[in-house]
Coordinates of C-alpha atoms in Angstrom, one line a residue:
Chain G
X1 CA -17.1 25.5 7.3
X2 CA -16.8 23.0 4.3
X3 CA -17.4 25.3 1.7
X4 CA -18.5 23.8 -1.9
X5 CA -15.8 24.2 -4.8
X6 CA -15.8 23.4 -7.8
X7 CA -13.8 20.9 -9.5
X8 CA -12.9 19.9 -13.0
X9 CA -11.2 16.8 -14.4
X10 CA -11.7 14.4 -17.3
X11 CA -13.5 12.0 -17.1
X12 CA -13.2 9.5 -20.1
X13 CA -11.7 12.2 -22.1
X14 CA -14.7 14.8 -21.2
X15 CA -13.8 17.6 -19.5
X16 CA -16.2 17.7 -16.7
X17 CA -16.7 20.4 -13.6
X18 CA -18.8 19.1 -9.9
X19 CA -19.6 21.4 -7.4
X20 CA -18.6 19.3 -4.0
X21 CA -18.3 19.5 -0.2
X22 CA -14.3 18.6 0.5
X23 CA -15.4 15.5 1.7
X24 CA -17.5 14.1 -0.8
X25 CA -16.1 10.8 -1.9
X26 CA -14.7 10.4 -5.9
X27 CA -17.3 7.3 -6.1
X28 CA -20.3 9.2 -5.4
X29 CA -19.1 11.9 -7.5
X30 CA -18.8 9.6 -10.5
X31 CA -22.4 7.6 -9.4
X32 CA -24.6 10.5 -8.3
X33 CA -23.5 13.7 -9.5
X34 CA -21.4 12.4 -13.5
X35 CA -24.0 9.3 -13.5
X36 CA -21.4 6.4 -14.5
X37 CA -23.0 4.1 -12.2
X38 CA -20.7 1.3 -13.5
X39 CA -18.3 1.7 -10.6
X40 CA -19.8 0.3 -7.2
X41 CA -19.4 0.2 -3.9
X42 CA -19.3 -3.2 -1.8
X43 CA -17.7 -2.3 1.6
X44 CA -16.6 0.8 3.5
X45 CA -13.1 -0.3 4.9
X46 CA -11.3 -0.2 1.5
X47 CA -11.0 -3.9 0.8
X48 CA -13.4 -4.6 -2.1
X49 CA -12.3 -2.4 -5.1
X50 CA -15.7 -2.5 -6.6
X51 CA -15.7 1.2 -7.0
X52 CA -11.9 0.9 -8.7
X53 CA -11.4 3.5 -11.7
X54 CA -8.1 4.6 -13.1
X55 CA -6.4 7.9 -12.3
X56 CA -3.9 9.4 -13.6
X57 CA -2.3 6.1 -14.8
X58 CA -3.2 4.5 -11.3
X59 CA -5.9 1.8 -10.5
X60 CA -7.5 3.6 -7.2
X61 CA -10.1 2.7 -4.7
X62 CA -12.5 5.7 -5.3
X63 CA -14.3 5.0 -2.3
X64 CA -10.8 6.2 -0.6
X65 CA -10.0 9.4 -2.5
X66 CA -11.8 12.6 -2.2
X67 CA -13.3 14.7 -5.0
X68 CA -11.4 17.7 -4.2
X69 CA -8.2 15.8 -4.8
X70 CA -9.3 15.1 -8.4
X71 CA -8.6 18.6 -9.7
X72 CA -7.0 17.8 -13.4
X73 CA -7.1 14.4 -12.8
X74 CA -7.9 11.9 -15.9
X75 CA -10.1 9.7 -14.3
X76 CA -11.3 6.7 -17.0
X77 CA -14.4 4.5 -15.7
X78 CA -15.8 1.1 -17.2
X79 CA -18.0 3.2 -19.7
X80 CA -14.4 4.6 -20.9
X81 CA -13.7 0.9 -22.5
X82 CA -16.0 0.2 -25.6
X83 CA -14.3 2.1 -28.6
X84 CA -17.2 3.3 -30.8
X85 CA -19.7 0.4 -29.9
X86 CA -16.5 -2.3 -29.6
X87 CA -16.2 -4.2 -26.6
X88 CA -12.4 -3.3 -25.3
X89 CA -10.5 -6.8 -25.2
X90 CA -11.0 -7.8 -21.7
X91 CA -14.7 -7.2 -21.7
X92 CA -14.6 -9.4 -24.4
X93 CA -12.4 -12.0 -22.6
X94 CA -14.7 -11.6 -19.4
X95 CA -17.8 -12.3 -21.5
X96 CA -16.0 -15.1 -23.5
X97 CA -14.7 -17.1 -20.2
X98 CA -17.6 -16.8 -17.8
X99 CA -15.9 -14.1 -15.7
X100 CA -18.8 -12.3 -14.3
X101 CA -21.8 -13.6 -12.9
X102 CA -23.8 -11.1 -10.5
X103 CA -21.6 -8.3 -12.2
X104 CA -21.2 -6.6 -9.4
X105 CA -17.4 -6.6 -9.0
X106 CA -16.8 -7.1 -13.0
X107 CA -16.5 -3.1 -13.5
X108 CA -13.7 -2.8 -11.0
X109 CA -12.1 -5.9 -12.1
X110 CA -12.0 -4.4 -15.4
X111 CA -10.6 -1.0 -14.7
X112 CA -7.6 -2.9 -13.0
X113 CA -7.3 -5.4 -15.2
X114 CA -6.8 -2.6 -18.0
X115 CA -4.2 -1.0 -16.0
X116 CA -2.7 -4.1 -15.3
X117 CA -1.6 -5.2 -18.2
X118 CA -0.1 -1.7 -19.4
X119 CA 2.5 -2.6 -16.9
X120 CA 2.7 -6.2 -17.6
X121 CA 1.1 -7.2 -20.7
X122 CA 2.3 -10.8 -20.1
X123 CA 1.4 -11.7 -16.7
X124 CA 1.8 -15.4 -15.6
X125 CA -1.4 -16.9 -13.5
X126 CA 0.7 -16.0 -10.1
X127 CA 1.3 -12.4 -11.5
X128 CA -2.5 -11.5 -12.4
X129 CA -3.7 -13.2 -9.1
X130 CA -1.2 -11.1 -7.4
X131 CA -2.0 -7.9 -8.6
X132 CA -5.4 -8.4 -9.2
X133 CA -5.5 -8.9 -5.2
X134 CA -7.1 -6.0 -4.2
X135 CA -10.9 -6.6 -6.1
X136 CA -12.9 -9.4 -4.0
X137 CA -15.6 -11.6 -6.1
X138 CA -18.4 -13.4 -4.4
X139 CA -19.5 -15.2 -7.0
X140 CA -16.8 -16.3 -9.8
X141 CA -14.1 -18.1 -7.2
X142 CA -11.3 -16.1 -9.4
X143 CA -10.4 -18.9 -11.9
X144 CA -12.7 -17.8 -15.1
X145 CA -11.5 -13.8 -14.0
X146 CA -7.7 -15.0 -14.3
X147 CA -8.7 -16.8 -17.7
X148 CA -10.4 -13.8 -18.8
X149 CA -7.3 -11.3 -18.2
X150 CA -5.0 -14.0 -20.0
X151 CA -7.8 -13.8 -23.1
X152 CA -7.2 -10.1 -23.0
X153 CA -3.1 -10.3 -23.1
X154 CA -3.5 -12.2 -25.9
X155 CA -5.9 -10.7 -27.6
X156 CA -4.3 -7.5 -27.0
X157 CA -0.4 -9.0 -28.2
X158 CA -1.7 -9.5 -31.3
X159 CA -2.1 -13.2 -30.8
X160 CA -5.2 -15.9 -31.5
X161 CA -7.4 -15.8 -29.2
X162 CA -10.5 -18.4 -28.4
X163 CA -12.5 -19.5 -25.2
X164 CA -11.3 -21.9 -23.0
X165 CA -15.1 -22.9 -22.2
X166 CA -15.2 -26.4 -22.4
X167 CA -18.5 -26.5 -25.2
X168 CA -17.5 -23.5 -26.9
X169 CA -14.1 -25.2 -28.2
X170 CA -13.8 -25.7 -31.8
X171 CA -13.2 -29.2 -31.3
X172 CA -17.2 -29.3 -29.5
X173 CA -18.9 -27.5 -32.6
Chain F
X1 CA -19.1 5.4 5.2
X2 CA -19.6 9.1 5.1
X3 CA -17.0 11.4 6.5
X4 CA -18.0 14.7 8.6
X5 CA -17.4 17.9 7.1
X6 CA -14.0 19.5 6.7
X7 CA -12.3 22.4 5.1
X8 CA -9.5 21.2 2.9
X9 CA -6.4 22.9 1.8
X10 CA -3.6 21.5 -1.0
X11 CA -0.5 23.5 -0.5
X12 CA 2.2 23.9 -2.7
X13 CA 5.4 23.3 -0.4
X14 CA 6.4 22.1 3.0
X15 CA 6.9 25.4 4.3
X16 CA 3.3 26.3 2.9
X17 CA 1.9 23.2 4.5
X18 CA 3.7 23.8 7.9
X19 CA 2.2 27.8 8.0
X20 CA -1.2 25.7 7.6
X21 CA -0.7 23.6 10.4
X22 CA 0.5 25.9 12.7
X23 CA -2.1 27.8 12.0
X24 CA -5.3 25.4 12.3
X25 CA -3.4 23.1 15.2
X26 CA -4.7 20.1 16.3
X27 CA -8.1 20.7 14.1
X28 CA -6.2 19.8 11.1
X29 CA -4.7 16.5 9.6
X30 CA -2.6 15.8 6.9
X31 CA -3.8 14.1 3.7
X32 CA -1.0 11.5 2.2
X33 CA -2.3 8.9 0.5
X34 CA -5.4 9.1 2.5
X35 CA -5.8 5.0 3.0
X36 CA -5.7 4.8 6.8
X37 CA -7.1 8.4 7.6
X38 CA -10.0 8.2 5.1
X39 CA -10.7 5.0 6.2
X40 CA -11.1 6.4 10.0
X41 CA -12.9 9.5 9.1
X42 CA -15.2 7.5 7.0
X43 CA -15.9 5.4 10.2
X44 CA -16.3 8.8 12.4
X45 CA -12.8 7.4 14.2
X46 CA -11.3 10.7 13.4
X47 CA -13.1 14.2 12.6
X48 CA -11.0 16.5 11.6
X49 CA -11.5 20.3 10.6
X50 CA -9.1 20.5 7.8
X51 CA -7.8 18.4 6.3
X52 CA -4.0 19.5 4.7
X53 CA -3.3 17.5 1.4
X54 CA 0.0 17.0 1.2
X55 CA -0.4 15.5 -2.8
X56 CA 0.6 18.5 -4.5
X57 CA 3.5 18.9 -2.7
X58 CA 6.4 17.7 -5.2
X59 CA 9.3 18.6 -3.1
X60 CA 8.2 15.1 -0.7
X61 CA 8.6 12.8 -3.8
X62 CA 11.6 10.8 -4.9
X63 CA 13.9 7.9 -4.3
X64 CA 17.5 9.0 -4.6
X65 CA 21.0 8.1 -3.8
X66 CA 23.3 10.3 -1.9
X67 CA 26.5 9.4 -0.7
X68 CA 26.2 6.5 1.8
X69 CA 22.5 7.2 1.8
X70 CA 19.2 6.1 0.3
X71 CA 16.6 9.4 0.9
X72 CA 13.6 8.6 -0.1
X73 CA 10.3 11.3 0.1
X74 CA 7.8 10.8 2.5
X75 CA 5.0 11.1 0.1
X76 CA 6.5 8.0 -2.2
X77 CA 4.2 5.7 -2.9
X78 CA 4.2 1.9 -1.8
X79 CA 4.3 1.0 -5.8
X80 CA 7.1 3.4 -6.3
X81 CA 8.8 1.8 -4.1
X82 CA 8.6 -2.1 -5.3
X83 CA 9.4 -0.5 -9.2
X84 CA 12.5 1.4 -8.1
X85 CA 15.1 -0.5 -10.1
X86 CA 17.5 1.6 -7.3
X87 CA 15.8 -0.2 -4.1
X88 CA 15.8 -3.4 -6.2
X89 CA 20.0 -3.6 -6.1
X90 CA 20.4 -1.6 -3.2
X91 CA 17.7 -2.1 -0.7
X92 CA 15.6 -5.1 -1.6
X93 CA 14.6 -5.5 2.4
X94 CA 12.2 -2.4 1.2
X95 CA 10.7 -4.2 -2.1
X96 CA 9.9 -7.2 -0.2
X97 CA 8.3 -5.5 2.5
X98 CA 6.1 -3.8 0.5
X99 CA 5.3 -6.2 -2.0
X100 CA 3.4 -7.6 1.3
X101 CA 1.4 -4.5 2.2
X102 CA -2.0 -4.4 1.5
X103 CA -3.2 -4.4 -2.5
X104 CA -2.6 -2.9 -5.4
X105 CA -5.1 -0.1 -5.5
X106 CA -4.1 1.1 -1.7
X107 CA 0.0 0.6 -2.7
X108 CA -0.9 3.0 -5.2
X109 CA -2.0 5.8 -3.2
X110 CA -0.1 4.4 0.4
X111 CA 2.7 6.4 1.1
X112 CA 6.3 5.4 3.0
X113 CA 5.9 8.7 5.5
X114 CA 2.1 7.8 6.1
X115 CA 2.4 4.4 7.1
X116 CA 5.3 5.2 9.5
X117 CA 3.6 8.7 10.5
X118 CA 0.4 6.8 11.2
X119 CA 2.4 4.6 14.3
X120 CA -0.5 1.8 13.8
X121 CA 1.5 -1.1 15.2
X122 CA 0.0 -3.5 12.6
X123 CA 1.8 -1.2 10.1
X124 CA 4.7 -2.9 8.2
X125 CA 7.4 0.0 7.5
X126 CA 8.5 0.8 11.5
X127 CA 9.9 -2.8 12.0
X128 CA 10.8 -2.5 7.9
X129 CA 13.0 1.1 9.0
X130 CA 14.3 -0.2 12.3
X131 CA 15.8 -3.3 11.1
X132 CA 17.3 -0.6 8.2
X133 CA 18.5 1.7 10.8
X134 CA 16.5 4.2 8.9
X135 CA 16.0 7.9 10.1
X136 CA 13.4 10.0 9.4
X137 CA 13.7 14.1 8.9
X138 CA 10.5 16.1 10.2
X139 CA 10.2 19.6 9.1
X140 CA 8.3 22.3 11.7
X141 CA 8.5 26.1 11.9
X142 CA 11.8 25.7 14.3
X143 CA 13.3 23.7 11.5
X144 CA 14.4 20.2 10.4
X145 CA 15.5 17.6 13.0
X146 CA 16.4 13.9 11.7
X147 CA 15.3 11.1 14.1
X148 CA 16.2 7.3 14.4
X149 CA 13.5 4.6 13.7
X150 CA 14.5 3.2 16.3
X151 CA 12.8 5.0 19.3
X152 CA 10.5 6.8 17.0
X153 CA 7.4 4.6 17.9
X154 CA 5.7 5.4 21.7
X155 CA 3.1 3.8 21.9
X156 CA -0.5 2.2 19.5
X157 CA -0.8 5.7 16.8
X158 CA 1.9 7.4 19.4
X159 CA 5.5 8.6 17.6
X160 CA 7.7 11.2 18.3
X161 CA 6.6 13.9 15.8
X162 CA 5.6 17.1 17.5
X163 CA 2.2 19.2 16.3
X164 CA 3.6 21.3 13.8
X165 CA 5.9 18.9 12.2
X166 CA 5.9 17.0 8.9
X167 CA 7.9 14.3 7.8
X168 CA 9.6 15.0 5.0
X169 CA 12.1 12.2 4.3
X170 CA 13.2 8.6 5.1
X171 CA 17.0 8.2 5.0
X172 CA 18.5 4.7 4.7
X173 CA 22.0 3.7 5.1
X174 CA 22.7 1.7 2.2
X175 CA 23.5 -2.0 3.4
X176 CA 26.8 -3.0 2.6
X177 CA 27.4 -5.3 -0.5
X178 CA 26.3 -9.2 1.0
X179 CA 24.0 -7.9 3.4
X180 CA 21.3 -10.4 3.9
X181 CA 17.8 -9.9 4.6
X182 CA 14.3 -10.6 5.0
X183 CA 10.7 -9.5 5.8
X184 CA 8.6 -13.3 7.2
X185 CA 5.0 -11.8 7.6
X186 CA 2.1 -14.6 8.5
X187 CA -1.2 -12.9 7.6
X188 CA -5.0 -14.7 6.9
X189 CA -4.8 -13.3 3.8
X190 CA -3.5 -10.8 0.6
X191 CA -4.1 -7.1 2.2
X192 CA -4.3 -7.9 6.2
X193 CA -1.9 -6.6 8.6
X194 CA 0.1 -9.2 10.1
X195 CA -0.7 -12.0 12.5
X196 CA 2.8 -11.4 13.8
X197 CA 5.8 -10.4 11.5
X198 CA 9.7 -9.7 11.8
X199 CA 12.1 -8.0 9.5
X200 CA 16.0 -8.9 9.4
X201 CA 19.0 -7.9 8.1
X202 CA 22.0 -9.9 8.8
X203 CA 25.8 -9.7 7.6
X204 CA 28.4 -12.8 8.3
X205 CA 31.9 -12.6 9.1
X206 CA 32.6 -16.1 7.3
X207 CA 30.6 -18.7 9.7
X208 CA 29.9 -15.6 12.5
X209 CA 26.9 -13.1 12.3
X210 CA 29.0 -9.7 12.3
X211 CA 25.6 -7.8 12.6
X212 CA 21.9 -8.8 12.8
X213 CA 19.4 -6.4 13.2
X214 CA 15.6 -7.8 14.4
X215 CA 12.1 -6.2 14.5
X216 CA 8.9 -7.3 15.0
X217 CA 5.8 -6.0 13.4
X218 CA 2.0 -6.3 15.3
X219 CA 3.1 -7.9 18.6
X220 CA 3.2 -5.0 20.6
X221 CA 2.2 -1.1 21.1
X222 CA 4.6 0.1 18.6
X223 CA 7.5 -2.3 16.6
X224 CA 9.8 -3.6 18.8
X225 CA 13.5 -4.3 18.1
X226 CA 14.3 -7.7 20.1
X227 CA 17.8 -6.3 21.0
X228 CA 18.4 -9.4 23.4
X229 CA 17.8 -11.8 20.3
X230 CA 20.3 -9.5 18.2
X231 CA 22.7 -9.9 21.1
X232 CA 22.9 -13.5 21.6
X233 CA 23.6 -13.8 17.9
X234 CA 26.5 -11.3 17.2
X235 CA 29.9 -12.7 17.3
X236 CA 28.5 -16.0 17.2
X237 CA 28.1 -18.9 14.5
X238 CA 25.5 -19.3 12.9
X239 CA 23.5 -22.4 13.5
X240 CA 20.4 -23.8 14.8
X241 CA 20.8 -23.5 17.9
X242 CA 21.8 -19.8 18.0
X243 CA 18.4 -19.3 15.5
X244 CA 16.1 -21.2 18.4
X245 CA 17.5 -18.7 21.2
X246 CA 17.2 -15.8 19.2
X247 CA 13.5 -17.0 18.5
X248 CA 12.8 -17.3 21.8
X249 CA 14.8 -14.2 23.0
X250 CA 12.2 -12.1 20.5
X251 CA 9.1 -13.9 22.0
X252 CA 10.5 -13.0 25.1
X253 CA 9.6 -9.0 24.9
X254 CA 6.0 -9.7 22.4
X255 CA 2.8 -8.1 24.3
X256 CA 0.2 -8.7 21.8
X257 CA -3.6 -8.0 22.3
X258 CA -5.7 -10.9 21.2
X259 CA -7.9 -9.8 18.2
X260 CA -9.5 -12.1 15.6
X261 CA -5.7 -12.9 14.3
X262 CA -5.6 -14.7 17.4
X263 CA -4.9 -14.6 21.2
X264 CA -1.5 -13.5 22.9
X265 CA 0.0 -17.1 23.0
X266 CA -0.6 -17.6 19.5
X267 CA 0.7 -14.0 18.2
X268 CA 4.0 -14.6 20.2
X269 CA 4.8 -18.3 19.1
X270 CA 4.1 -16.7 15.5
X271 CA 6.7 -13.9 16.4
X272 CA 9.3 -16.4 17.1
X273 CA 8.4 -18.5 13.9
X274 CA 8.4 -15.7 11.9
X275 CA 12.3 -14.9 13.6
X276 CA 13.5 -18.2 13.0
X277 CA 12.6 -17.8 9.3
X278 CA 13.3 -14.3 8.5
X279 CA 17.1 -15.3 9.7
X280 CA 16.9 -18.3 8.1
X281 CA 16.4 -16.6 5.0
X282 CA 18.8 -13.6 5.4
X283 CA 21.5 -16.1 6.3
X284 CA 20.6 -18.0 3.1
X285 CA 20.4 -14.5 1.2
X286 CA 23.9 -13.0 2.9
X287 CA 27.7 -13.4 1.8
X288 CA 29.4 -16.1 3.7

């Protein structure tokens, strides 16, 4: 029973083949067996989204998908973002408005984030809160995270962007 | 956190995925969007042998409009479901619902036949497809047959799919132009099944409810349709006094368990709160 077989998909544009038991999870695929350890896992009843990566244009819960149901999948992780050394815009907007602190949830946050404003790349505050529902933080309380995506839009529209941190201002300097 | 071993197949088409579960029987499960059986085999709840993914089938997909019918695939997707520009004008009931189901990431993957299929009674969709007078089309060996939601649900995980079958289809009929409507869920938070929840449709007759269907979502083994409250409304104005009976008429046939959302008494005065508001709003939402 449970015989191993061997998958391929690509994984932030690398074609890359496992060898997995049907029920190995996609997150310990990607941790333990492709080694993008950015993508973590913070409960087992499908709430957190610390282990979110995007898949085949869908934010997912990896912790709730199977390896085996990955086969020619694009799968795209937080090591996916930086262009050639650049930080993508929300990284940028997550370092620029305090959106992280243990770090711990900030990879998943990203990877929905991203998709997030594909489909909306104007959300109001109510919109990213909304759909940004399914990735718990312990440690930012949300506000800086929601500042951080709306750095991103901007950034990403084109338009000026510049932290909202109080002593970073250029009025402060 | 870790599941016990499985085989897994991924057919192609329902009739390939119906040979496969005839042939493995009650050892195998199928695979839809995976976010309420993973989450059980993960906890050792369920331990399946095989596992028969249903994601590659493409035939289950679609939201479409035929005749006086919405038919919508069993393995559409929660998200599909709130973006369909066709369930926006014709069927909003369906886009509000699921716009309160769960997250994101799970209404991604979450499909409309899993979380009926699944007969959970904190599930959303039952009350959701018997307030639509929805049917639902299984396919088996023997055939197709089409069901009504209502009377589908048995009992907690307990419907009237046979082994062997597969649903393959929701059909809705569409609601007529001025139908109002609403889906009132009270839940602790984003992503929890409700604390109690009913879903309404309503159409006037100038100051008369017409038709009212009710159902209530998580205060009871299955969804219940609170026929009684439906009764005492049709044919009748609408005011607050008809709203308050209704109410109370629906609290009337509520067996919750007490769970951490609360104890019985609390989950059935929430029932008849969340009556009094879904009509509230479907009045508010309807032609008169």
């Amino acid at each position: 029973m449970s015989k191993k077989i061997m998958m391929s998909f690509a994984l932030n544009g690398n074609e890359t083949d496992v060898v997995v038991e049907p029920r190995e999870l996609l997150i310990h695929t990607l941790r333990e067996k492709c080694l993008h350890t950015g993508p973590h896992i913070g409960c087992e009843t499908s709430h957190c989204g610390a282990c979110t990566v995007d898949f085949d244009g869908m934010s997912v819960k990896s912790c709730t998908l199977l390896t085996v149901q990955a086969e020619g999948a694009q799968v795209r992780t937080v090591e996916g973002l930086a262009e050639g050394g650049v930080l993508h815009a929300l990284q940028e907007g997550f370092m620029q408005e305090h959106g992280l602190q243990c770090g711990f949830c900030t990879p998943g946050m990203l990877m929905r984030a991203w998709r997030l404003l594909q489909e909306n790349p104007n959300p109001d505050e109510a919109e990213i809160r909304y759909w940004m529902a399914g990735n718990l933080c312990r440690c930012t309380g949300y506000q800086n995270i929601v500042k951080a995506v709306q750095y991103a839009a901007r950034k990403l529209r084109g338009e000026a962007v510049e932290t909202s941190h109080p002593l970073m201002t250029a009025e402060t300097h | 956190m870790i599941p016990r071993p499985f085989d897994y197949h991924a057919p192609r088409s329902v009739p390939e995925a119906v040979a496969l579960l005839d042939q493995f029987g009650d050892a195998a499960k199928l695979l839809a969007g995976g976010h309420s059986l993973l989450p059980m085999m993960k906890l050792r709840f369920a331990q399946p042998d095989h596992l028969i993914d249903l994601g590659k089938v493409a035939e289950l997909k679609g939201i479409r409009e035929v005749g006086d019918e919405i038919r919508i695939g069993a393995m559409t997707t929660e998200n599909e479901l709130i973006w369909s520009e066709l369930l926006q004008r014709r069927c909003p009931l369906i886009v509000e619902g699921a716009r309160q189901i769960s997250d994101p990431q799970v209404r991604y993957r979450g499909t409309l036949g899993g979380d009926i299929s699944h007969g959970d009674p904190g599930n959303d969709h039952p009350a959701l497809m018997i307030a639509l007078d929805a049917s639902f089309v299984l396919a088996s060996a023997q055939g197709e047959r089409v069901l009504p939601a209502d009377g589908f649900f048995l009992g907690t995980y307990m419907t009237q799919m046979e082994p062997g079958e597969i649903m393959t289809e929701i059909r809705i009929p569409i609601p007529a132009a001025g139908t109002g409507y609403c889906y009132a869920k009270l839940k602790r938070k984003t992503g929890d099944f409700a604390t109690a929840a009913a879903a309404v449709t309503l159409r006037m007759d100038g100051p008369t409810v017409s038709s009212v269907r009710i159902a209530l979502t998580n205060v009871g083994d299955t969804a219940l349709r609170a026929t009684a409250a439906e009764q005492v409304l049709s044919g009748r104005n609408f005011d607050e006094a008809a709203v308050d009976e209704a109410a109370h008429l629906a609290m009337s046939i509520c067996m919750p368990v007490s769970d951490l959302r609360g104890d019985a008494d609390y989950k059935t005065a929430m029932a008849g709160e969340m009556t009094r508001r879904a009509l509230l709003s479907a009045y508010a939402r309807s032609a008169h």
